[in-house]
mmCIF file with all atom_site columns, C-alpha atoms and ligand atoms in Angstrom:
data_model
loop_
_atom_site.group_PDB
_atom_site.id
_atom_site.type_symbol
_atom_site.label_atom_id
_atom_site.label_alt_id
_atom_site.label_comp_id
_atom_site.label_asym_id
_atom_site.label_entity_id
_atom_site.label_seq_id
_atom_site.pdbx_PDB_ins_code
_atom_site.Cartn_x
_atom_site.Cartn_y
_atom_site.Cartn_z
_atom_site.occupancy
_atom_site.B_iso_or_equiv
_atom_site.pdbx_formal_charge
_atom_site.auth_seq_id
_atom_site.auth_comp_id
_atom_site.auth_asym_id
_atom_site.auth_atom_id
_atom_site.pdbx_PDB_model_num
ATOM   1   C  CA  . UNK A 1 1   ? 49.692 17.451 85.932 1.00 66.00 ? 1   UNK A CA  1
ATOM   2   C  CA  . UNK A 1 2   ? 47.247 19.634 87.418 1.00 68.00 ? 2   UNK A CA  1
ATOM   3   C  CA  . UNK A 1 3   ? 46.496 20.074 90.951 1.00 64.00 ? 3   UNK A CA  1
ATOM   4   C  CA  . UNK A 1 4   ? 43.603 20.880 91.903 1.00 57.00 ? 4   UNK A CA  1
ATOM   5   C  CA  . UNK A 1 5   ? 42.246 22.352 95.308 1.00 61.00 ? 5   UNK A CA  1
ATOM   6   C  CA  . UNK A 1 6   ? 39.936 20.242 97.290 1.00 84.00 ? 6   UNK A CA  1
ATOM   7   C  CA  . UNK A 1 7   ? 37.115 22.299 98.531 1.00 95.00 ? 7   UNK A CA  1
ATOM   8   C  CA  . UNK A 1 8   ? 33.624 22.977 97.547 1.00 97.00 ? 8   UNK A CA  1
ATOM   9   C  CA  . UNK A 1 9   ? 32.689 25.249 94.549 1.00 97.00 ? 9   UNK A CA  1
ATOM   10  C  CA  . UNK A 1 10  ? 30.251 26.932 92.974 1.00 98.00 ? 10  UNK A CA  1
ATOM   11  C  CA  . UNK A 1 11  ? 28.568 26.294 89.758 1.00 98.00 ? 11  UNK A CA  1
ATOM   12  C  CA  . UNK A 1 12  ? 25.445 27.985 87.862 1.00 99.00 ? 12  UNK A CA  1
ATOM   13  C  CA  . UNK A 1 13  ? 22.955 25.804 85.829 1.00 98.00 ? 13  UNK A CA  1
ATOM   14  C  CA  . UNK A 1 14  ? 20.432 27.472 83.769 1.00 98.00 ? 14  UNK A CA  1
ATOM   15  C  CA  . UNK A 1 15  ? 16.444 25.789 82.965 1.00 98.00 ? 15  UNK A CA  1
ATOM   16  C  CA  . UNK A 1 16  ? 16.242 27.528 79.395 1.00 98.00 ? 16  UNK A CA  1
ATOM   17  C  CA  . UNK A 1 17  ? 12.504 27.114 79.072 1.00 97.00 ? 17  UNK A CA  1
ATOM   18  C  CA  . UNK A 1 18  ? 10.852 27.249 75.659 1.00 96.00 ? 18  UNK A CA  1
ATOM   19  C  CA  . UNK A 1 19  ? 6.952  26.612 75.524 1.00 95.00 ? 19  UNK A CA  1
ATOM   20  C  CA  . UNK A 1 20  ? 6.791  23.166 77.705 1.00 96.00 ? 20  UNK A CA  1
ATOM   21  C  CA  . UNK A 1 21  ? 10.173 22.018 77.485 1.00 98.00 ? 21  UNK A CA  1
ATOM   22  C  CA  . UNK A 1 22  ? 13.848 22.375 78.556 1.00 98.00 ? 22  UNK A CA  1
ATOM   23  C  CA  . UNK A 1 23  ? 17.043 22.697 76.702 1.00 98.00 ? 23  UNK A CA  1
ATOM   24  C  CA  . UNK A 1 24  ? 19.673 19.830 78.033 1.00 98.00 ? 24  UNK A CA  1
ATOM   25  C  CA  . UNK A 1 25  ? 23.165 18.674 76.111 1.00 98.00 ? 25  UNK A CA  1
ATOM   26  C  CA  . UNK A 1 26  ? 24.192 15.070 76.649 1.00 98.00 ? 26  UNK A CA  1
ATOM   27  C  CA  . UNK A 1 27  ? 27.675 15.744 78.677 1.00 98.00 ? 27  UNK A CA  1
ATOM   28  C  CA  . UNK A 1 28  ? 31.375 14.442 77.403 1.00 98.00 ? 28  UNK A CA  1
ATOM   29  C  CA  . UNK A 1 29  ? 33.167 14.720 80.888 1.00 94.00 ? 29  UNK A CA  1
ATOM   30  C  CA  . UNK A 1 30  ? 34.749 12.363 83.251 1.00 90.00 ? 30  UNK A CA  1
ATOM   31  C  CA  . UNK A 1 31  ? 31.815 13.479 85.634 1.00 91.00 ? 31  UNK A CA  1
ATOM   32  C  CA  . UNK A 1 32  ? 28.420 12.026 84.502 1.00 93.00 ? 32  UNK A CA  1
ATOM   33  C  CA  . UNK A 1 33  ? 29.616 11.062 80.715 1.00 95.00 ? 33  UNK A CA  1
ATOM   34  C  CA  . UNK A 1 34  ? 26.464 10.817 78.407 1.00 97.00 ? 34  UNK A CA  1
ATOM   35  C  CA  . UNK A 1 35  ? 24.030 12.068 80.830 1.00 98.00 ? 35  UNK A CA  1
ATOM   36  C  CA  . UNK A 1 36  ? 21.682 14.772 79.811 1.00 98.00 ? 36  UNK A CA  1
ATOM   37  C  CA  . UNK A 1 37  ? 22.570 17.707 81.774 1.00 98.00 ? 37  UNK A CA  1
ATOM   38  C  CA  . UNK A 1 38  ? 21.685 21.806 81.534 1.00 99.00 ? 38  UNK A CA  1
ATOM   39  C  CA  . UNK A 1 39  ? 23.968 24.135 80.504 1.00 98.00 ? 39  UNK A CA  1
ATOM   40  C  CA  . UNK A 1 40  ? 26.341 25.616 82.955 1.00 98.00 ? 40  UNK A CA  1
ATOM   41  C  CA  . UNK A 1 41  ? 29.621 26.064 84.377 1.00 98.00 ? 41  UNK A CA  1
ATOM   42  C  CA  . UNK A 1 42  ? 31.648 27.223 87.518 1.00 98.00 ? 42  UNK A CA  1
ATOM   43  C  CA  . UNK A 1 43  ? 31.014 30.695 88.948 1.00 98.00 ? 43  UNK A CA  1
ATOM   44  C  CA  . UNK A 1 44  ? 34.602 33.133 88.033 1.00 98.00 ? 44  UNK A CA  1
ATOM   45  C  CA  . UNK A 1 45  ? 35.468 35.738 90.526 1.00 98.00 ? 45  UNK A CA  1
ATOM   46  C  CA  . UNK A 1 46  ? 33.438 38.097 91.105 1.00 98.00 ? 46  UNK A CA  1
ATOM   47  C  CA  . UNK A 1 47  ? 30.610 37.147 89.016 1.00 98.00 ? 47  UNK A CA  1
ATOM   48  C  CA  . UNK A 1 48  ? 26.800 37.536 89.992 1.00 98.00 ? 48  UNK A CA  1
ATOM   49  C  CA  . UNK A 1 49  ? 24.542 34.383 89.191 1.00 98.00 ? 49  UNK A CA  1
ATOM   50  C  CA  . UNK A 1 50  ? 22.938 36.083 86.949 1.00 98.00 ? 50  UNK A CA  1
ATOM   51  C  CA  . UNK A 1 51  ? 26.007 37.177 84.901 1.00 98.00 ? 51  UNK A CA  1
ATOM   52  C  CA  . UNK A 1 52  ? 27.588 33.396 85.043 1.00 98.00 ? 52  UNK A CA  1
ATOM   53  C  CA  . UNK A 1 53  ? 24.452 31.873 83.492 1.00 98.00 ? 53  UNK A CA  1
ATOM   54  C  CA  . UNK A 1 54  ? 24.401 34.395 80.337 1.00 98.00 ? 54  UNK A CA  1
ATOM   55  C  CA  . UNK A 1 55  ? 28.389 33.518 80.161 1.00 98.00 ? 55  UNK A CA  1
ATOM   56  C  CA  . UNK A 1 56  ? 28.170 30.143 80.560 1.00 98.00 ? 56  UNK A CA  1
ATOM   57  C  CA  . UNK A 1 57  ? 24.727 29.127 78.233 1.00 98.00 ? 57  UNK A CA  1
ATOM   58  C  CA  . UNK A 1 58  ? 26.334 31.589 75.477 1.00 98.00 ? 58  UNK A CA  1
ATOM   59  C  CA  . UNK A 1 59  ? 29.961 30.220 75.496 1.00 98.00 ? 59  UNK A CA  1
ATOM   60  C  CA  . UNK A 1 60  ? 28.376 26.325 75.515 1.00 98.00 ? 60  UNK A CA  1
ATOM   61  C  CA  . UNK A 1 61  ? 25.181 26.684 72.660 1.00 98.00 ? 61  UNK A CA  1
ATOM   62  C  CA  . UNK A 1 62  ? 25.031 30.749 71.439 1.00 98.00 ? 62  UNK A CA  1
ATOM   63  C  CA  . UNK A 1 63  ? 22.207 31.499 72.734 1.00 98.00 ? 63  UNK A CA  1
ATOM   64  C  CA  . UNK A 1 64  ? 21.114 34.813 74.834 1.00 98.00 ? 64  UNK A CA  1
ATOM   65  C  CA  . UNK A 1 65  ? 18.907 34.812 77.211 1.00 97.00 ? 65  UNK A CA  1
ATOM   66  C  CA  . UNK A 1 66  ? 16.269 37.282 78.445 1.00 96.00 ? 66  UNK A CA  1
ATOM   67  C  CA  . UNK A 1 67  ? 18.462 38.952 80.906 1.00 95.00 ? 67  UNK A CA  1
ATOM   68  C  CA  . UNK A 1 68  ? 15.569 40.898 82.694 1.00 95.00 ? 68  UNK A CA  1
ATOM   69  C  CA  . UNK A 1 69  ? 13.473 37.750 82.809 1.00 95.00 ? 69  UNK A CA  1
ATOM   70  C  CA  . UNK A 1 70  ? 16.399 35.593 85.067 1.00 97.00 ? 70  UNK A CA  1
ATOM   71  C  CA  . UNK A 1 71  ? 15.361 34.012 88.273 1.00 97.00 ? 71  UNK A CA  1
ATOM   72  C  CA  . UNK A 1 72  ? 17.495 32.054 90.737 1.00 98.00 ? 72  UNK A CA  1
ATOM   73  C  CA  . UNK A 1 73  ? 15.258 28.380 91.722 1.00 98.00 ? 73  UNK A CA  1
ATOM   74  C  CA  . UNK A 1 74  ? 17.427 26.741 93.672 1.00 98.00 ? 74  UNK A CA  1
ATOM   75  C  CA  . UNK A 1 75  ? 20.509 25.806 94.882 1.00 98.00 ? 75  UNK A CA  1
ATOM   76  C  CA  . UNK A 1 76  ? 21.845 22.255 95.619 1.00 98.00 ? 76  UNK A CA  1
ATOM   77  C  CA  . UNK A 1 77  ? 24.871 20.572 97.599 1.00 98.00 ? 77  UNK A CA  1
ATOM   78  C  CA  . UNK A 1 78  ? 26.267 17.751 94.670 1.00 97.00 ? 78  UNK A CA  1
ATOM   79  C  CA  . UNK A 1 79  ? 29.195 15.477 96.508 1.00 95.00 ? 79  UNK A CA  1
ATOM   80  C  CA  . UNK A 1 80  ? 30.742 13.418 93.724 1.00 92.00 ? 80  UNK A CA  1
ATOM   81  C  CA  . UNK A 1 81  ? 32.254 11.066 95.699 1.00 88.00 ? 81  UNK A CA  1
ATOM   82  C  CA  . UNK A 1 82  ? 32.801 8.241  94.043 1.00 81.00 ? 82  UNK A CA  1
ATOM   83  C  CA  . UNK A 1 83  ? 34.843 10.232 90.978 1.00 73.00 ? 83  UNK A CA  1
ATOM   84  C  CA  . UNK A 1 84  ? 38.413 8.993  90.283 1.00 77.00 ? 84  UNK A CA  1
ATOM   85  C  CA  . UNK A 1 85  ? 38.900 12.983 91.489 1.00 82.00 ? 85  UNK A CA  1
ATOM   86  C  CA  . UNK A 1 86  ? 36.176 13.348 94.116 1.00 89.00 ? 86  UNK A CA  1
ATOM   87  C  CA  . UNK A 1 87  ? 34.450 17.352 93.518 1.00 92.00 ? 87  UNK A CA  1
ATOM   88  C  CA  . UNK A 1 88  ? 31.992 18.858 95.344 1.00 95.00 ? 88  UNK A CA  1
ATOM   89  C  CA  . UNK A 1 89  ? 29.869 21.223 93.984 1.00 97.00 ? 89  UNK A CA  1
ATOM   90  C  CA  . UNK A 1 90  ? 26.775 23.659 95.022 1.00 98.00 ? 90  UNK A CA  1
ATOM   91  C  CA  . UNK A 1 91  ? 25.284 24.431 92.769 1.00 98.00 ? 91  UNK A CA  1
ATOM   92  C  CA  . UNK A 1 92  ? 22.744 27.095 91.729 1.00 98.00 ? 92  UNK A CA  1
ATOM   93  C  CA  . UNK A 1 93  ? 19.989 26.985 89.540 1.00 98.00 ? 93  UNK A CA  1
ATOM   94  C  CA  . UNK A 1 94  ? 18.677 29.463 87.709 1.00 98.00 ? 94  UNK A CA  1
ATOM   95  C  CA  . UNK A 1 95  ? 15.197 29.855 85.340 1.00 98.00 ? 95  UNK A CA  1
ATOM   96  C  CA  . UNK A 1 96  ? 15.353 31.770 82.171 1.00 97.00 ? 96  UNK A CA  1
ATOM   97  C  CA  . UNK A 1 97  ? 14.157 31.975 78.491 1.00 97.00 ? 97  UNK A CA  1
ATOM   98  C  CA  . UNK A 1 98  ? 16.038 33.108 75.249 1.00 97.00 ? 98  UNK A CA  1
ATOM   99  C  CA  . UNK A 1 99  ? 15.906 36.894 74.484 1.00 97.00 ? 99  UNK A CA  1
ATOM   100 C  CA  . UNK A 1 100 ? 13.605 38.369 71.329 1.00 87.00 ? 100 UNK A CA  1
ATOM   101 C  CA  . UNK A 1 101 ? 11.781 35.014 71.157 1.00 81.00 ? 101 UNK A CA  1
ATOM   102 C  CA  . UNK A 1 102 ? 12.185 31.215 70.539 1.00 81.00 ? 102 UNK A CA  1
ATOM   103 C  CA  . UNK A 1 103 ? 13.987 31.448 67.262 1.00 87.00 ? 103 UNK A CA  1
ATOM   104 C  CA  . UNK A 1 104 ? 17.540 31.117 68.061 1.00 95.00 ? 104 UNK A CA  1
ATOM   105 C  CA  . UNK A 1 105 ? 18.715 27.715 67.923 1.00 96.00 ? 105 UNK A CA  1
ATOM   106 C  CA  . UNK A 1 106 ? 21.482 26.140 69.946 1.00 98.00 ? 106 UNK A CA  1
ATOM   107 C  CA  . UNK A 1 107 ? 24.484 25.049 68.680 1.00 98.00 ? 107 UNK A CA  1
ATOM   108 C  CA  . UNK A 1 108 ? 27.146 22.341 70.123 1.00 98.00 ? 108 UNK A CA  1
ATOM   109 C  CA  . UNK A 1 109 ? 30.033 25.545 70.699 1.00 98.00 ? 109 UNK A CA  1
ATOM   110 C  CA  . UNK A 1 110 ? 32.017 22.939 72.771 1.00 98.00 ? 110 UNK A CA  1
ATOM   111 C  CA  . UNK A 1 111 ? 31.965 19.616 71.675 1.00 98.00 ? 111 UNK A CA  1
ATOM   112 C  CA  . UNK A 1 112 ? 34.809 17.769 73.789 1.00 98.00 ? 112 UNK A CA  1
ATOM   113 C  CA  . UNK A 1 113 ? 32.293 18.620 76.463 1.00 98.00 ? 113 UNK A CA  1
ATOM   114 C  CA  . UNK A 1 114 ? 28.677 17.780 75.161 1.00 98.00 ? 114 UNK A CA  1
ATOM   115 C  CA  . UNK A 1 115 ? 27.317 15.525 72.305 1.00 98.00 ? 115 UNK A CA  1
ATOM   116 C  CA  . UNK A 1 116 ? 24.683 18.210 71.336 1.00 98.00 ? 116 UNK A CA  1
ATOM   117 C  CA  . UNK A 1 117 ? 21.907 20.100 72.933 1.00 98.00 ? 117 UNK A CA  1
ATOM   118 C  CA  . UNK A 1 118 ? 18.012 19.862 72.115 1.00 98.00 ? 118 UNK A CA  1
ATOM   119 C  CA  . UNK A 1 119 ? 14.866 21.005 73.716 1.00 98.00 ? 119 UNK A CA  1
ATOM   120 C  CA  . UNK A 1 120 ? 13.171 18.263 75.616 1.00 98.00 ? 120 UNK A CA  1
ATOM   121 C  CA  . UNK A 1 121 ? 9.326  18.386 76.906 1.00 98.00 ? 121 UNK A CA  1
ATOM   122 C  CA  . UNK A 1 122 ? 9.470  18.358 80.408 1.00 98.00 ? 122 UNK A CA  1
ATOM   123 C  CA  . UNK A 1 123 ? 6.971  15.611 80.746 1.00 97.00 ? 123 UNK A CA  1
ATOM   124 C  CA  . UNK A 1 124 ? 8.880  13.202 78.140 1.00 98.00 ? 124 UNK A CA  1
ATOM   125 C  CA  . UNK A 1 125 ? 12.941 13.531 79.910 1.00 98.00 ? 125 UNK A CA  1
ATOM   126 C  CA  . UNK A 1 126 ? 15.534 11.457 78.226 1.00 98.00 ? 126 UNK A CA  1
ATOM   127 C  CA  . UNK A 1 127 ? 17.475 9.376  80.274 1.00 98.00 ? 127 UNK A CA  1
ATOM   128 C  CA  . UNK A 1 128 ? 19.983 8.872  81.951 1.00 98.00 ? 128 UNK A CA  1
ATOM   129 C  CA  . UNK A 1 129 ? 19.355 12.551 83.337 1.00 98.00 ? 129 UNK A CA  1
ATOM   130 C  CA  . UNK A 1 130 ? 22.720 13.625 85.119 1.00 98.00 ? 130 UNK A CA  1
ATOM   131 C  CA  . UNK A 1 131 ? 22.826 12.692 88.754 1.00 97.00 ? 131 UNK A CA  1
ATOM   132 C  CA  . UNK A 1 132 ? 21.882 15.994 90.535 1.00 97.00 ? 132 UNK A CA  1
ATOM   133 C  CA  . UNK A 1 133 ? 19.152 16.907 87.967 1.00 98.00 ? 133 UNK A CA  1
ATOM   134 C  CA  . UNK A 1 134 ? 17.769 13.645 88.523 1.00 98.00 ? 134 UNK A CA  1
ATOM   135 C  CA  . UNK A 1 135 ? 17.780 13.756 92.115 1.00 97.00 ? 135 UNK A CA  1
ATOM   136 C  CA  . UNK A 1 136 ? 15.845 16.971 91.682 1.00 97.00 ? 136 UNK A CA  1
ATOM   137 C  CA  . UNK A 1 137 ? 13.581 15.452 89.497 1.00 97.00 ? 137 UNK A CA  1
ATOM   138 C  CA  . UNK A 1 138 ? 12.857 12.238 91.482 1.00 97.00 ? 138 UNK A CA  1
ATOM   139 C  CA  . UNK A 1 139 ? 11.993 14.772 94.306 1.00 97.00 ? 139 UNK A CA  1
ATOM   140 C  CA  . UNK A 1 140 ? 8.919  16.307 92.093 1.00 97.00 ? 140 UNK A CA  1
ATOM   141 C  CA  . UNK A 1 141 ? 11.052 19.905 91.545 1.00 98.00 ? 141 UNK A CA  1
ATOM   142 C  CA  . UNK A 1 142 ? 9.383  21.288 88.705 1.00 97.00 ? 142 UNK A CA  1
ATOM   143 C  CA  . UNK A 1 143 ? 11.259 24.714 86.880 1.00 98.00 ? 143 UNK A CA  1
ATOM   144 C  CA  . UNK A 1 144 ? 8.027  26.060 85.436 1.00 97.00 ? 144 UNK A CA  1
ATOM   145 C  CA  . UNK A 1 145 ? 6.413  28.963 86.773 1.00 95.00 ? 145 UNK A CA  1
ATOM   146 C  CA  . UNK A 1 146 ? 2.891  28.611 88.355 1.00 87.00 ? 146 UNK A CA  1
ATOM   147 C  CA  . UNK A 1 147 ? 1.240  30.823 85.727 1.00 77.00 ? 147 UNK A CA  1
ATOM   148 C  CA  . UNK A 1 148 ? 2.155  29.978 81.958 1.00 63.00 ? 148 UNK A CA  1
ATOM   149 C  CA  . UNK A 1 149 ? 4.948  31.648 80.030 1.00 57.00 ? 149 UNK A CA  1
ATOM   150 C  CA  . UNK A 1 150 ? 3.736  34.166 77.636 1.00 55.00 ? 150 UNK A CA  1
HETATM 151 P  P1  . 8DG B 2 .   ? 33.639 25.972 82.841 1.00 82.75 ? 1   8DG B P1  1
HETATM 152 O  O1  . 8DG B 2 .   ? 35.059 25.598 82.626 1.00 82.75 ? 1   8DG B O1  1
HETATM 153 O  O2  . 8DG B 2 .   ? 32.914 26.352 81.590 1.00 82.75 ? 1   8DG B O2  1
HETATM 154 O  O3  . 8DG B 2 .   ? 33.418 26.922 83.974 1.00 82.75 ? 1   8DG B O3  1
HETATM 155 O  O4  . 8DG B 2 .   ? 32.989 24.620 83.401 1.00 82.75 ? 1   8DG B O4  1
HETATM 156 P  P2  . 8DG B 2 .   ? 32.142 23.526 82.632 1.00 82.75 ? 1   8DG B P2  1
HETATM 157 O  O5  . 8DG B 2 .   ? 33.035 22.612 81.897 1.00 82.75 ? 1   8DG B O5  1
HETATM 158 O  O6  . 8DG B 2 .   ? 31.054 24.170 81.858 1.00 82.75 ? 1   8DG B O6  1
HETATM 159 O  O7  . 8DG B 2 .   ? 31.556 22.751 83.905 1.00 82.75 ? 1   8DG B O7  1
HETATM 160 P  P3  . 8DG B 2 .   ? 30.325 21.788 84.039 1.00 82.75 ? 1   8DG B P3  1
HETATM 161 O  O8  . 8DG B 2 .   ? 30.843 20.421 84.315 1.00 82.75 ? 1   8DG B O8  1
HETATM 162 O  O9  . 8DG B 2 .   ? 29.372 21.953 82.914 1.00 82.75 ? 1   8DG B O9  1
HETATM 163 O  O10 . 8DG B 2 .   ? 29.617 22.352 85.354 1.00 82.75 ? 1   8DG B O10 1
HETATM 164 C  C1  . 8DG B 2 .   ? 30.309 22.403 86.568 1.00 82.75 ? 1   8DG B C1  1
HETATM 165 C  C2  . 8DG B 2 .   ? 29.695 21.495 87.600 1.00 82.75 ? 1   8DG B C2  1
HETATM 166 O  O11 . 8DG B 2 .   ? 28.367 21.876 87.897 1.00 82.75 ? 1   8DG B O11 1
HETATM 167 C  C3  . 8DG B 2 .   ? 29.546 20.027 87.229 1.00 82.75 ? 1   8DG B C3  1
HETATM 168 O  O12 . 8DG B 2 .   ? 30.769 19.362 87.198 1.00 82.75 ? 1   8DG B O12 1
HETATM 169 C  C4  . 8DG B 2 .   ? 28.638 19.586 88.339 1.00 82.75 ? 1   8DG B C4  1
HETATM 170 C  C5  . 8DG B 2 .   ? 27.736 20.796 88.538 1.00 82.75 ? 1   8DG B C5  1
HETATM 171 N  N1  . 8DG B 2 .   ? 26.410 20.555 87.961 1.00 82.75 ? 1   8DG B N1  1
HETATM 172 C  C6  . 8DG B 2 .   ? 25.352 20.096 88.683 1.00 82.75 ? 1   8DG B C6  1
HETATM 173 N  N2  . 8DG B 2 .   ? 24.264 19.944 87.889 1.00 82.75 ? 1   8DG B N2  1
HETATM 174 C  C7  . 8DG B 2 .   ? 24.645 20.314 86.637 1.00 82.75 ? 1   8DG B C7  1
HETATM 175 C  C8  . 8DG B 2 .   ? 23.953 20.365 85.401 1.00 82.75 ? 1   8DG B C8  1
HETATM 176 O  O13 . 8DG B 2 .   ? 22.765 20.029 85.253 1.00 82.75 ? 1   8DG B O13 1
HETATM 177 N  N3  . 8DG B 2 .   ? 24.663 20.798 84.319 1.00 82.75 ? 1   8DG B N3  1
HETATM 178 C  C9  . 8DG B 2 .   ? 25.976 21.194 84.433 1.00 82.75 ? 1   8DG B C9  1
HETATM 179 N  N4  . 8DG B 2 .   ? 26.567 21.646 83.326 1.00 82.75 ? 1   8DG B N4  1
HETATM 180 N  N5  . 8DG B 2 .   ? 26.650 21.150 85.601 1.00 82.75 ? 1   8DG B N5  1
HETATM 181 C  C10 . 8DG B 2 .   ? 26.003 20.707 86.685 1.00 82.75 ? 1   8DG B C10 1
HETATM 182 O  O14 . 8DG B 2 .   ? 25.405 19.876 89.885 1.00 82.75 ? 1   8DG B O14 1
HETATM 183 MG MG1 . MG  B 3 .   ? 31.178 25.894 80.582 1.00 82.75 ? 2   MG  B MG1 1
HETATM 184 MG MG1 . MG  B 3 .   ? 29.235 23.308 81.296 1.00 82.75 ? 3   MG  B MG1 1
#
């Protein structure tokens, strides 16, 4: 089988934000199965943030995002403990917005690892949210910018 290391690592979520809502996929994974989670993955060598979210959101849904419009939120420390293979994660979180407007639409380019992805109004989540999103949620973190996005 595999063996993998046990240490922390480093993964990159993106908040795609489209008018007042958020794109999430409901995850296929032995790590939060059917919760609604953002699009992401684990940091490769050598990447910047910035470079691992436009990887990661294109290889899982398509899309491009605005790469000059890419801010970094927040970053968390997830211990999944209680996992058959315990993984600990920090992870980073990142704010962004598709490129050349909100026509592109995602698609499901992995499917052993999410059900699907739609936009979902930020006041109206669906539920279960994965664990670390929802601890971020509980805590009142909101993605949006202050001002409104043109
Ligand atoms: P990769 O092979 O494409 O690099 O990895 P992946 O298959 O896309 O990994 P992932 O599970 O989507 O993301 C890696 C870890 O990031 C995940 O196991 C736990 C952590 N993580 C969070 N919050 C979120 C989130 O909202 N979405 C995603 N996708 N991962 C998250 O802590
Ligand atoms: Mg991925
Ligand atoms: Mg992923």
């Amino acid at each position: 089988g595999t063996t993998i290391a046990v240490v922390p690592r480093v993964a990159v979520v993106v908040f795609l934000l489209r008018g007042k809502a958020v794109l999430l996929g409901r995850r296929r994974s032995s790590v939060g199965d059917s919760t609604f989670a953002l699009p992401g993955g684990h940091l490769e060598f050598g990447e910047s943030f910035e470079e691992c979210a436009v990887r990661e959101l294109k290889e899982e849904t398509g899309l491009d995002i605005d790469k000059k419009r890419m801010e970094l939120l927040t970053v968390t420390n997830n211990v999944f403990s209680e996992q058959p293979k315990p993984s600990h994660y920090v992870t980073v979180f990142m704010r962004g917005v598709l490129a050349d407007g909100d026509d592109q639409l995602p698609q499901n380019l992995e499917p052993t690892k999410c059900y699907g992805w739609d936009w979902y109004d930020w006041a109206n989540l669906p539920e279960p949210l994965f664990w670390p999103l929802e601890k971020m949620v509980k805590s009142g973190f909101n993605p949006f910018p202050k001002s409104p996005l043109e």
